[in-house]
mmCIF file of C-alpha atoms in Angstrom:
data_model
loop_
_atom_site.group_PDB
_atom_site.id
_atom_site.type_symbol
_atom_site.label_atom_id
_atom_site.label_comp_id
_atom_site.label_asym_id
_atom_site.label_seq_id
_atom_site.Cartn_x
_atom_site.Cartn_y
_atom_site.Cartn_z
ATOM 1 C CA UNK I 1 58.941 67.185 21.010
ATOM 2 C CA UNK I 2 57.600 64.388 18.891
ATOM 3 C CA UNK I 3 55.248 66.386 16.446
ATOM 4 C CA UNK I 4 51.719 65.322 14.531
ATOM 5 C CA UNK I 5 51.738 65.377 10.906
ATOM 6 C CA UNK I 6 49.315 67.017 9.360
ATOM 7 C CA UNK I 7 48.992 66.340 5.448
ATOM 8 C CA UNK I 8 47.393 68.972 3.521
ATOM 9 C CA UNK I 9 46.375 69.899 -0.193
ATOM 10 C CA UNK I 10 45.047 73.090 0.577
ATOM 11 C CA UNK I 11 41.400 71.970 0.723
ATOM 12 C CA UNK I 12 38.468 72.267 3.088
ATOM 13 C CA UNK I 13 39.180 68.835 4.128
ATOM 14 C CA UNK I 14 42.891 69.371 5.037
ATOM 15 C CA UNK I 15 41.788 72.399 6.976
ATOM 16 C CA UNK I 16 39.345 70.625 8.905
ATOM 17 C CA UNK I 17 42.141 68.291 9.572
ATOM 18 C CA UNK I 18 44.742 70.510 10.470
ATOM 19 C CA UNK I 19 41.409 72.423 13.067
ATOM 20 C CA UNK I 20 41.649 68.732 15.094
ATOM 21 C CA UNK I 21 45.045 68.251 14.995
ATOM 22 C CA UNK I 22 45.564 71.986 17.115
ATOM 23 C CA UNK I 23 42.951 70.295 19.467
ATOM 24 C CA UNK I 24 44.923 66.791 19.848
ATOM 25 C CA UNK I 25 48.301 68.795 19.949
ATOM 26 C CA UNK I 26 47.128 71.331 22.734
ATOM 27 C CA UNK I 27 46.058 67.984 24.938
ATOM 28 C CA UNK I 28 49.003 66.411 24.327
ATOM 29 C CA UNK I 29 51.377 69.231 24.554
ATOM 30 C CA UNK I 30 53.063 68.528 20.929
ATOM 31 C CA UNK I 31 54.129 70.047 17.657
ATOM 32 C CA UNK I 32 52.470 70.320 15.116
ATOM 33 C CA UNK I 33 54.392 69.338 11.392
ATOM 34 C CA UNK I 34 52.125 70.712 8.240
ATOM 35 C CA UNK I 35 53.086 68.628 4.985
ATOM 36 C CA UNK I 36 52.606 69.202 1.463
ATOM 37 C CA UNK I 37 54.351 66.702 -1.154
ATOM 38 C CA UNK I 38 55.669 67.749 -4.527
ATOM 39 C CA UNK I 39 54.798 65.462 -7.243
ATOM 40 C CA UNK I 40 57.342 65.085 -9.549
ATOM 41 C CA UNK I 41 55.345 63.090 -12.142
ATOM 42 C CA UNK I 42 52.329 65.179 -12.720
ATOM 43 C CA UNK I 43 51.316 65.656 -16.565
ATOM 44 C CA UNK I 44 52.686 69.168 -15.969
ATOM 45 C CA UNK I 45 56.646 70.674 -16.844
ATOM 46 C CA UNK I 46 59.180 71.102 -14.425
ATOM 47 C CA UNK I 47 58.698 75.444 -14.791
ATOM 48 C CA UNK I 48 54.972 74.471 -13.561
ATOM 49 C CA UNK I 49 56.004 72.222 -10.425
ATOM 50 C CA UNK I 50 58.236 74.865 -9.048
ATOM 51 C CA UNK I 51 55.573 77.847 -9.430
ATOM 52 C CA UNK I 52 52.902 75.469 -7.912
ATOM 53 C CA UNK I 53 56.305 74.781 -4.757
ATOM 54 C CA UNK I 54 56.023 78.039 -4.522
ATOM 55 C CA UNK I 55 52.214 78.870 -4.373
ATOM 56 C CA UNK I 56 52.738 75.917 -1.788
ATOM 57 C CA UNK I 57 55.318 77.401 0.485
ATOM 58 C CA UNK I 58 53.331 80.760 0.726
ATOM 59 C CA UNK I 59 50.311 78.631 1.771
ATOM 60 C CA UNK I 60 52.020 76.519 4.667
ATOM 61 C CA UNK I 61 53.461 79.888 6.310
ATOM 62 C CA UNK I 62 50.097 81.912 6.097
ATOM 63 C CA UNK I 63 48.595 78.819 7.899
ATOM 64 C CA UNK I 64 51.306 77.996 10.444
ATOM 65 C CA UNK I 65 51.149 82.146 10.829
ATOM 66 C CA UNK I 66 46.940 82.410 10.957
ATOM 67 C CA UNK I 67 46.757 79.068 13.388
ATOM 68 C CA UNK I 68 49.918 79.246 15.769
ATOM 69 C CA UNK I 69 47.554 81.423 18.066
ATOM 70 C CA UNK I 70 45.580 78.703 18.933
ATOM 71 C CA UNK I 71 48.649 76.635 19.908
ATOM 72 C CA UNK I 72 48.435 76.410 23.554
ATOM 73 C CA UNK I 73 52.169 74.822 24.010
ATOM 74 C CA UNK I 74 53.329 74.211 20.632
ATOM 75 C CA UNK I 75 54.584 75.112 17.799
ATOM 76 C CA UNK I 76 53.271 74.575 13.891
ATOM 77 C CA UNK I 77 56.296 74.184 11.014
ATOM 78 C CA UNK I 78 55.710 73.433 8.029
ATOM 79 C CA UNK I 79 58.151 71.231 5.352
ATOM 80 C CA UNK I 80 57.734 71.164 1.218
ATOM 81 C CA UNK I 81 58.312 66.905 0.708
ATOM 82 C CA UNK I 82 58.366 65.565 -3.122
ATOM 83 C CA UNK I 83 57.914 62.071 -4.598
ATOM 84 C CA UNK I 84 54.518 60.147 -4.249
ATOM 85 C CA UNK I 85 52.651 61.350 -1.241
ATOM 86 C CA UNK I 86 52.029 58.504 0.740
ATOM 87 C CA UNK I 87 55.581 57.223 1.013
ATOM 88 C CA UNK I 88 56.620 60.765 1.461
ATOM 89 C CA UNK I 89 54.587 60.879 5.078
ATOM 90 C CA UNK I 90 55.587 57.823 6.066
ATOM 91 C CA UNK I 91 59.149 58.412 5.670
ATOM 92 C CA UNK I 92 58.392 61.929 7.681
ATOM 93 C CA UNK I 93 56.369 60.505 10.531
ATOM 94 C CA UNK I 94 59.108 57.734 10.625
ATOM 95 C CA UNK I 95 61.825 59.904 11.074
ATOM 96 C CA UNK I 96 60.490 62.489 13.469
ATOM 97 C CA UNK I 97 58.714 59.659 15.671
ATOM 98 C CA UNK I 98 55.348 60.803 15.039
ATOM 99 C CA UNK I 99 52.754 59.515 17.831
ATOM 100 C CA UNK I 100 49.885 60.061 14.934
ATOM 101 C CA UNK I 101 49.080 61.342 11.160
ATOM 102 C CA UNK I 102 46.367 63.194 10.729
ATOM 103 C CA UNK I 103 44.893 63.963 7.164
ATOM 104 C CA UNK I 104 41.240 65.106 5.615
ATOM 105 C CA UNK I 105 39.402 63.216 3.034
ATOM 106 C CA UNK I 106 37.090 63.368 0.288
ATOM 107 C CA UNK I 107 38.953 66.970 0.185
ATOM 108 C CA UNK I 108 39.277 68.370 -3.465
ATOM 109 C CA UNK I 109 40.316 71.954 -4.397
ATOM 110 C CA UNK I 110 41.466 73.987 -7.708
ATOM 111 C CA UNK I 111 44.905 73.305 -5.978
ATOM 112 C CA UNK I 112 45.348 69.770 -6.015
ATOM 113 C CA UNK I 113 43.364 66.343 -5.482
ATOM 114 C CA UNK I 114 45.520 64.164 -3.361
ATOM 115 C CA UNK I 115 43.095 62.984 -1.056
ATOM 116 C CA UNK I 116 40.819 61.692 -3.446
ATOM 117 C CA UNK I 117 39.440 57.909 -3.612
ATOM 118 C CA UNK I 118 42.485 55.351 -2.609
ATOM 119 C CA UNK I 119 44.613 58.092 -1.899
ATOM 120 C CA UNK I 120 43.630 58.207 2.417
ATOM 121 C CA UNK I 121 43.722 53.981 2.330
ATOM 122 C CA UNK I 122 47.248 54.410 1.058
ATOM 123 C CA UNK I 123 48.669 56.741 3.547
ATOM 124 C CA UNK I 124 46.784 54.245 6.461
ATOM 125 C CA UNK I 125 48.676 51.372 4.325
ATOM 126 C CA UNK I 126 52.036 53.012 4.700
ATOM 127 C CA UNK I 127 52.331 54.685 7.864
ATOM 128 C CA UNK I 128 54.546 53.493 11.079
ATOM 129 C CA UNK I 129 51.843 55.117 13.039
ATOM 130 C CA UNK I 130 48.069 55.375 13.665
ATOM 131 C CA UNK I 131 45.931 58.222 11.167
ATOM 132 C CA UNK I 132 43.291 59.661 12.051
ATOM 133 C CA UNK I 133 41.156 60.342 8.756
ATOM 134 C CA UNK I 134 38.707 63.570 8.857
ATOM 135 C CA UNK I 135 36.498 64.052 6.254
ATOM 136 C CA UNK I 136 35.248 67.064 4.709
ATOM 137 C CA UNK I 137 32.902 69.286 6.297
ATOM 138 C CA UNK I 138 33.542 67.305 9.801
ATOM 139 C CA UNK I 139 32.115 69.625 12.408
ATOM 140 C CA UNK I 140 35.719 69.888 14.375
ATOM 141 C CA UNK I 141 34.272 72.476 17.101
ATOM 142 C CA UNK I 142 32.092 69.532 17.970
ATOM 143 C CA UNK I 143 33.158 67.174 21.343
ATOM 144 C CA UNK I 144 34.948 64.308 20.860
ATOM 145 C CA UNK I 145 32.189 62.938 23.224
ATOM 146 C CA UNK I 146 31.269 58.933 22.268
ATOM 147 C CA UNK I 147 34.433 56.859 20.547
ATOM 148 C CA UNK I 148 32.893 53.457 18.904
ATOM 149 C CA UNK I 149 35.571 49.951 19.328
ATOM 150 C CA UNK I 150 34.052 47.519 17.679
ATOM 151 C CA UNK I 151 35.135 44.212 19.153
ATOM 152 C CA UNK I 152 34.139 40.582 17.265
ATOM 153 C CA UNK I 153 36.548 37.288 17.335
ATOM 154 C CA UNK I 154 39.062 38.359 16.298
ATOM 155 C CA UNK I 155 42.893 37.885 17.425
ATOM 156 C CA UNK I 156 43.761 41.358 16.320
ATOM 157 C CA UNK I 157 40.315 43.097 17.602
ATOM 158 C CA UNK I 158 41.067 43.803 21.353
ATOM 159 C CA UNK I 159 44.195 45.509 20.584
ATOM 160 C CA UNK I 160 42.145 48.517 19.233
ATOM 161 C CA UNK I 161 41.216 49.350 22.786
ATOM 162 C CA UNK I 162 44.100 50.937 24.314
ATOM 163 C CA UNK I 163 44.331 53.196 21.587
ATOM 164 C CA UNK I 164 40.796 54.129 22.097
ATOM 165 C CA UNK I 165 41.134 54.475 25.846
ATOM 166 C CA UNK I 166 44.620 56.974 25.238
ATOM 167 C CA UNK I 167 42.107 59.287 22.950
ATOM 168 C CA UNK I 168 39.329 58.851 25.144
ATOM 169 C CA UNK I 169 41.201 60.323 27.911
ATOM 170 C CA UNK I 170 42.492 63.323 26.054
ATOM 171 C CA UNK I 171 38.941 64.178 25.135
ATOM 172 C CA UNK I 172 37.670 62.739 28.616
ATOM 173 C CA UNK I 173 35.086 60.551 26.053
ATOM 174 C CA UNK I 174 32.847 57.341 27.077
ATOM 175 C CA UNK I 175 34.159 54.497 24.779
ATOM 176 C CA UNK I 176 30.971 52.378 23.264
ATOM 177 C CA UNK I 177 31.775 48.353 22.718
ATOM 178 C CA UNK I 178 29.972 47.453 19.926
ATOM 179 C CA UNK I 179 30.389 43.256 19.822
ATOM 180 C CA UNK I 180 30.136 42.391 16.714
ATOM 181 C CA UNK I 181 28.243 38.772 16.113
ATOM 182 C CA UNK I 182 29.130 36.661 13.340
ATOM 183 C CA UNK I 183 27.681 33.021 14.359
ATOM 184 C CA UNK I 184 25.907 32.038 17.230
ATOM 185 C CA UNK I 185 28.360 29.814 18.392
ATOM 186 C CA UNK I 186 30.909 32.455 19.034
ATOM 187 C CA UNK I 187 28.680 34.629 21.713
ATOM 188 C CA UNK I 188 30.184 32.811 24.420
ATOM 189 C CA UNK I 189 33.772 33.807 23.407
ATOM 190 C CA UNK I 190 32.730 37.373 22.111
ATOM 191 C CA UNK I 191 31.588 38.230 25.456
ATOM 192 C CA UNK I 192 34.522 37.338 26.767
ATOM 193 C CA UNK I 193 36.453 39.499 24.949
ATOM 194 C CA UNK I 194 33.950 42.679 25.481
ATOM 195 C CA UNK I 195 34.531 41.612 29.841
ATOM 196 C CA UNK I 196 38.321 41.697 28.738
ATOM 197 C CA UNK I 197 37.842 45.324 27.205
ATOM 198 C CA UNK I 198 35.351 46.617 29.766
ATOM 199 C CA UNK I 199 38.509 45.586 32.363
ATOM 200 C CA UNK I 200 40.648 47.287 31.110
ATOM 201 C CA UNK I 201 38.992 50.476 30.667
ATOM 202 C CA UNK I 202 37.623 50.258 34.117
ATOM 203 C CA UNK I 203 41.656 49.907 35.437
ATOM 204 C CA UNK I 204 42.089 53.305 33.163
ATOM 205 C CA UNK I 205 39.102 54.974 34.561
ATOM 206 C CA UNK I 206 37.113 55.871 31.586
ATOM 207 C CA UNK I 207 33.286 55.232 31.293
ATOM 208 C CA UNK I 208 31.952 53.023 28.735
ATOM 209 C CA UNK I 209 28.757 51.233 27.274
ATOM 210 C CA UNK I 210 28.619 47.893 25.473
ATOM 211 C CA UNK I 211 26.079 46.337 22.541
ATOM 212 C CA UNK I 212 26.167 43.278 21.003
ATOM 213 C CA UNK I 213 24.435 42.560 17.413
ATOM 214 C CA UNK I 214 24.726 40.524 15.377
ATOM 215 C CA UNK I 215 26.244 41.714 11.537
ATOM 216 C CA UNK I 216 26.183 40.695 8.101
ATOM 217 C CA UNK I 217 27.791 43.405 6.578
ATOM 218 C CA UNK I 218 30.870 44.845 8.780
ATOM 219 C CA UNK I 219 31.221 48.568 7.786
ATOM 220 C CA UNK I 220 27.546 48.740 7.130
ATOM 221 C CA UNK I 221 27.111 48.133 10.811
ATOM 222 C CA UNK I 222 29.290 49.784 12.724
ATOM 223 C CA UNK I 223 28.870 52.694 10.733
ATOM 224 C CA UNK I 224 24.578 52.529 11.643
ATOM 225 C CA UNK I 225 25.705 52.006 15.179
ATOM 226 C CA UNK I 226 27.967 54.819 15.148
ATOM 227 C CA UNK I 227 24.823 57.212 13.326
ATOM 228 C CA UNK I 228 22.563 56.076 15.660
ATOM 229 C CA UNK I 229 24.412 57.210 18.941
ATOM 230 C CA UNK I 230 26.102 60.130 17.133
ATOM 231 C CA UNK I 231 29.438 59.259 17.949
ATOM 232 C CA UNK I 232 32.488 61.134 17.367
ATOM 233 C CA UNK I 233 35.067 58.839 16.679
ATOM 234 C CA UNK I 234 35.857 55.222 15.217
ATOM 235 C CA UNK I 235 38.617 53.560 15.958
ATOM 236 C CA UNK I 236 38.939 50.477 13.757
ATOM 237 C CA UNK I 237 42.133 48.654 12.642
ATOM 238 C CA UNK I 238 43.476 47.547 9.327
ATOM 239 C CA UNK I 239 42.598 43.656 10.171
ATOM 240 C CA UNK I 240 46.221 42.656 9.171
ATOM 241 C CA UNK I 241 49.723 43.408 10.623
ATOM 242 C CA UNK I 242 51.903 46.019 8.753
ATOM 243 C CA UNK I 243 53.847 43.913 5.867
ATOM 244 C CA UNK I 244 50.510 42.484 4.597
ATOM 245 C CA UNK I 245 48.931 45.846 4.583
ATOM 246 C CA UNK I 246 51.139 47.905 3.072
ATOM 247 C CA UNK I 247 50.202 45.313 0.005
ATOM 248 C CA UNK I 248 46.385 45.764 0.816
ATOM 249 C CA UNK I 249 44.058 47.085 3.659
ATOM 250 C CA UNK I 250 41.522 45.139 4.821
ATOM 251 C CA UNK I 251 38.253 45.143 2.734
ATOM 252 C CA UNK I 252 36.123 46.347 5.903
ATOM 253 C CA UNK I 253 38.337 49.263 6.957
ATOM 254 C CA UNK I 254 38.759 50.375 3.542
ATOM 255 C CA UNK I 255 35.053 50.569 3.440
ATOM 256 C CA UNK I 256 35.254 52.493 6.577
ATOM 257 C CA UNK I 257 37.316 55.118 5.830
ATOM 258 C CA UNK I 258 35.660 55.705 2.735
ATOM 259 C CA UNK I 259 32.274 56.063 3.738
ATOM 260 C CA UNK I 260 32.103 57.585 7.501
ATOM 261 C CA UNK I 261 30.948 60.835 8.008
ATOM 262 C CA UNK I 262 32.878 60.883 11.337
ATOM 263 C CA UNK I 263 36.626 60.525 12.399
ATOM 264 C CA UNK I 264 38.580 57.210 12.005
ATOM 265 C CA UNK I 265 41.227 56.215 14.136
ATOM 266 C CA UNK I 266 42.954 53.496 12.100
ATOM 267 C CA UNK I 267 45.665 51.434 13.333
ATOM 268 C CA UNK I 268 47.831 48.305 12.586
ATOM 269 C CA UNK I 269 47.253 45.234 14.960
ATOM 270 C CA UNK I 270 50.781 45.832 16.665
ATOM 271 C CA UNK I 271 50.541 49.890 17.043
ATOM 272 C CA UNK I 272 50.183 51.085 20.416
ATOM 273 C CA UNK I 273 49.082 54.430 20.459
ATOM 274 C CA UNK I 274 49.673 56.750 24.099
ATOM 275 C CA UNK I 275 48.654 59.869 23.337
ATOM 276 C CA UNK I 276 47.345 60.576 27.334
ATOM 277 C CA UNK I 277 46.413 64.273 28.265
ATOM 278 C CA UNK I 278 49.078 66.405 29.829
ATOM 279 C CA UNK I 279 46.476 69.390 31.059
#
């Protein structure tokens, strides 16, 4: 069974990460694999990494022990990884096949601070699969009800869709097009490209709206959109393929997963995402 990784740092925004990922892994009948990394270059001694380990590994099983209750189907393990923490869950999720990552942001405890600042845009620039970011204090008993695509002329932009239809139908949520209008001149081809999407999630059976305006500021905009209909969920992608990310992430998504208050689903152009309810 092809687990979700869950990265944590023992902070209230890892929790509220780990609190979606039972949901996801209950629809999708899945595993769930709880991370921490070991740093081994901290500013601290070698005595002091291993007693932190070990504060570590009595965390993960009181957690896999106090949440495998909720676990409909599967089953939560937990692994101890070391070196830097973004290769570290890339290398996991590579290995075990992962269909997602999962992680919290903005998330800072007595513990640790891993999540902190660039540390989320790193872990989206390295992984072999789509992450979901959740930031702290996310209201996770809350419906996955309204997922935001935002769609604009770009080669890379439709392919965001069938990742947001495979979420929207293990949360049975109406996907919102939001067209995204740089020049006038482009309308034409923009609205073929929101007909193209709209297609598609008609042949998949999931509702949806669309809304076109027009933007000067990407992140600034879809985020306002996303406010005003109280949506649950962006899915957005990094705006460049794998190599060139895992150098740097697109300025817009970056901005993204810094500043929303909600879930993002971020993915590389070529991911493909199926993640389609089993109950």
């Amino acid at each position: 069974m092809k687990p979700i990784i869950v990265g944590t740092d023992f902070s209230e925004g890892s929790y509220n990460a780990l609190e979606l990922a039972i949901d996801v892994a209950n629809r999708m009948q899945s595993d769930i694999l709880l991370m921490w990394v070991k740093r081994e270059k901290l500013l601290i001694n070698s005595e002091q990494v291993e007693i932190m380990a070990n504060l570590a590994k009595d965390k993960l099983i009181q957690l896999c022990e106090k949440y495998q209750e909720r676990m409909k189907y599967g089953r939560i393990h937990w692994m101890i990884s070391k070196g830097k923490v973004a290769p570290a869950l890339a290398v996991t999720a590579t290995r075990e096949l992962a269909p997602i990552i999962i992680i919290g942001t903005n998330g800072a405890s007595g513990f640790e601070k891993y999540w902190i600042g660039s540390q989320a845009v790193r872990i989206v620039q390295d992984s072999p699969c789509p992450v979901l970011t959740v930031r702290q204090g996310y209201d996770f008993h809350k419906k996955l009800e309204r997922i935001v695509v935002p769609i604009r002329v770009n080669a890379n932009s439709r392919q965001k869709v069938p990742p947001a239809a495979s979420m929207a139908k293990v949360f049975d949520s109406e996907v919102h097009i939001l067209g995204l209008l740089d020049m006038k001149e482009d309308e034409t081809a923009l609205r073929t490209y929101i007909a193209q999407s709209m297609e598609y999630l008609e042949r998949e059976g999931i509702p949806y709206k669309f809304e076109i305006r027009p933007y000067s500021s990407y992140s600034d905009t879809v985020l306002n959109y996303a406010e005003e209909i109280k949506a649950d969920l962006l899915v957005i992608n990094t705006e460049q393929d794998r190599i060139i990310s895992q150098i740097f992430l697109g300025t817009n998504a970056q901005q993204i997963v810094h500043k929303s208050q909600i879930p993002v689903l971020c993915i590389h152009p070529e991911d493909y995402i199926n993640v389609s309810a089993k109950v």
